[in-house]
CSV table of C-alpha atoms in Angstrom, one decimal:
chain,number,residue,atom,x,y,z
A,1,GLN,CA,45.8,29.2,245.2
A,2,VAL,CA,44.2,25.9,246.2
A,3,GLN,CA,45.0,24.2,249.5
A,4,LEU,CA,43.9,20.7,250.4
A,5,VAL,CA,43.8,19.5,254.0
A,6,GLU,CA,43.3,15.9,255.0
A,7,SER,CA,41.9,14.7,258.4
A,8,GLY,CA,40.8,11.4,259.9
A,9,GLY,CA,44.0,9.4,260.0
A,10,GLY,CA,45.1,7.4,263.0
A,11,LEU,CA,45.7,4.0,264.5
A,12,VAL,CA,43.3,1.1,264.1
A,13,GLN,CA,43.4,-2.6,264.5
A,14,ALA,CA,43.1,-5.0,261.5
A,15,GLY,CA,39.5,-5.5,260.6
A,16,GLY,CA,38.5,-2.0,261.8
A,17,SER,CA,37.5,1.1,259.9
A,18,LEU,CA,38.6,4.7,259.4
A,19,SER,CA,37.1,7.7,257.5
A,20,LEU,CA,39.3,10.2,255.8
A,21,SER,CA,38.3,13.6,254.5
A,22,CYS,CA,40.0,16.2,252.4
A,23,ALA,CA,38.7,19.8,252.2
A,24,ALA,CA,39.8,22.3,249.5
A,25,SER,CA,40.0,26.0,250.1
A,26,GLY,CA,41.4,29.0,248.3
A,27,SER,CA,40.5,29.6,244.7
A,28,THR,CA,36.7,29.4,244.1
A,29,PHE,CA,36.7,27.5,240.8
A,30,SER,CA,35.2,24.0,240.8
A,31,LEU,CA,37.7,21.2,241.0
A,32,GLY,CA,37.9,18.3,238.5
A,33,VAL,CA,38.8,14.7,239.4
A,34,MET,CA,39.7,14.2,243.0
A,35,GLY,CA,41.2,11.2,244.7
A,36,TRP,CA,43.5,9.5,247.0
A,37,TYR,CA,47.1,8.1,246.8
A,38,ARG,CA,49.0,6.3,249.5
A,39,GLN,CA,52.7,5.7,250.2
A,40,ALA,CA,54.1,3.1,252.5
A,41,PRO,CA,57.7,3.3,253.8
A,42,GLY,CA,60.2,2.2,251.2
A,43,LYS,CA,57.5,1.9,248.5
A,44,GLN,CA,56.3,4.1,245.6
A,45,ARG,CA,53.2,6.1,245.8
A,46,GLU,CA,50.1,4.1,244.8
A,47,LEU,CA,46.8,5.4,243.4
A,48,VAL,CA,44.0,4.2,245.7
A,49,ALA,CA,40.8,5.7,244.3
A,50,THR,CA,39.4,8.5,242.1
A,51,ILE,CA,36.1,10.2,241.6
A,52,THR,CA,34.8,12.6,239.0
A,53,ARG,CA,32.5,15.5,239.6
A,54,GLY,CA,29.7,13.4,238.2
A,55,GLY,CA,30.4,10.6,240.7
A,56,ASN,CA,32.2,8.0,238.5
A,57,THR,CA,34.6,6.1,240.7
A,58,ASN,CA,37.7,3.9,240.2
A,59,TYR,CA,39.6,1.8,242.7
A,60,ALA,CA,42.8,0.0,243.0
A,61,GLY,CA,42.4,-3.8,243.1
A,62,ALA,CA,43.9,-4.0,246.5
A,63,VAL,CA,41.1,-1.9,248.1
A,64,LYS,CA,38.1,-2.7,245.8
A,65,GLY,CA,35.2,-3.8,247.9
A,66,ARG,CA,36.6,-2.4,251.1
A,67,PHE,CA,37.1,1.3,250.5
A,68,THR,CA,34.5,3.8,249.2
A,69,ILE,CA,35.3,7.2,247.8
A,70,SER,CA,32.8,10.0,247.7
A,71,ARG,CA,32.7,13.8,247.3
A,72,ASP,CA,30.6,16.9,248.0
A,73,ASN,CA,30.9,19.3,245.1
A,74,THR,CA,29.4,22.2,247.0
A,75,LYS,CA,32.3,22.0,249.5
A,76,ASN,CA,35.0,20.7,247.1
A,77,THR,CA,35.6,17.9,249.6
A,78,VAL,CA,36.5,14.3,249.0
A,79,TYR,CA,36.1,11.4,251.4
A,80,LEU,CA,37.5,7.9,251.8
A,81,GLN,CA,35.7,5.4,253.9
A,82,MET,CA,38.0,2.5,254.7
A,83,ASN,CA,36.5,-0.8,256.0
A,84,SER,CA,38.0,-4.2,256.8
A,85,LEU,CA,41.5,-2.7,257.1
A,86,LYS,CA,44.6,-4.8,256.7
A,87,THR,CA,48.1,-4.2,257.9
A,88,GLU,CA,49.2,-3.7,254.3
A,89,ASP,CA,46.9,-0.6,254.2
A,90,THR,CA,49.4,1.1,256.5
A,91,ALA,CA,50.6,4.2,254.7
A,92,VAL,CA,50.5,8.0,254.5
A,93,TYR,CA,47.4,8.9,252.5
A,94,PHE,CA,47.4,11.9,250.3
A,95,CYS,CA,44.4,13.5,248.6
A,96,TYR,CA,44.6,15.3,245.3
A,97,ALA,CA,42.5,17.4,243.0
A,98,GLU,CA,42.9,18.3,239.3
A,99,HIS,CA,42.5,21.8,238.1
A,100,PRO,CA,39.2,21.8,236.2
A,101,LEU,CA,40.7,23.3,233.0
A,102,VAL,CA,44.4,22.6,233.2
A,103,ARG,CA,44.1,18.9,233.9
A,104,THR,CA,47.9,18.4,234.2
A,105,LEU,CA,47.9,20.8,237.2
A,106,VAL,CA,47.3,18.7,240.3
A,107,TYR,CA,47.0,20.0,243.9
A,108,TRP,CA,48.1,17.8,246.8
A,109,GLY,CA,47.2,17.6,250.5
A,110,GLN,CA,49.9,17.3,253.2
A,111,GLY,CA,49.1,13.6,253.9
A,112,THR,CA,47.6,11.8,256.9
A,113,GLN,CA,49.1,8.7,258.5
A,114,VAL,CA,47.0,5.6,258.7
A,115,THR,CA,48.4,2.7,260.8
A,116,VAL,CA,46.8,-0.7,260.9
A,117,SER,CA,48.0,-3.0,263.7
A,118,SER,CA,47.7,-6.7,263.8
């Protein structure tokens, strides 16, 4: 069974930066696409960024140019560097990972709170 654990969330002022990480443990098979979602109070979950094992990335328009996703395949760990943070970035951030063969099977982290103050 795969477990994902996020870390790095916290409180930061607008214009500041935070770095999130998400480490996978459990089953030893290599994971497929990994990425990050976020969910603000009263709003639906939003896809933030994704990255393939080969390093191809995709970003939501709201974060493009400010956030950077990366991964370490030897550790099955995904990262999210967040710069120039805005108050609208405030949300719970969830990492996820696709099963390498059964792509419809997705594992989720518990979420980490990111709060950006004005």
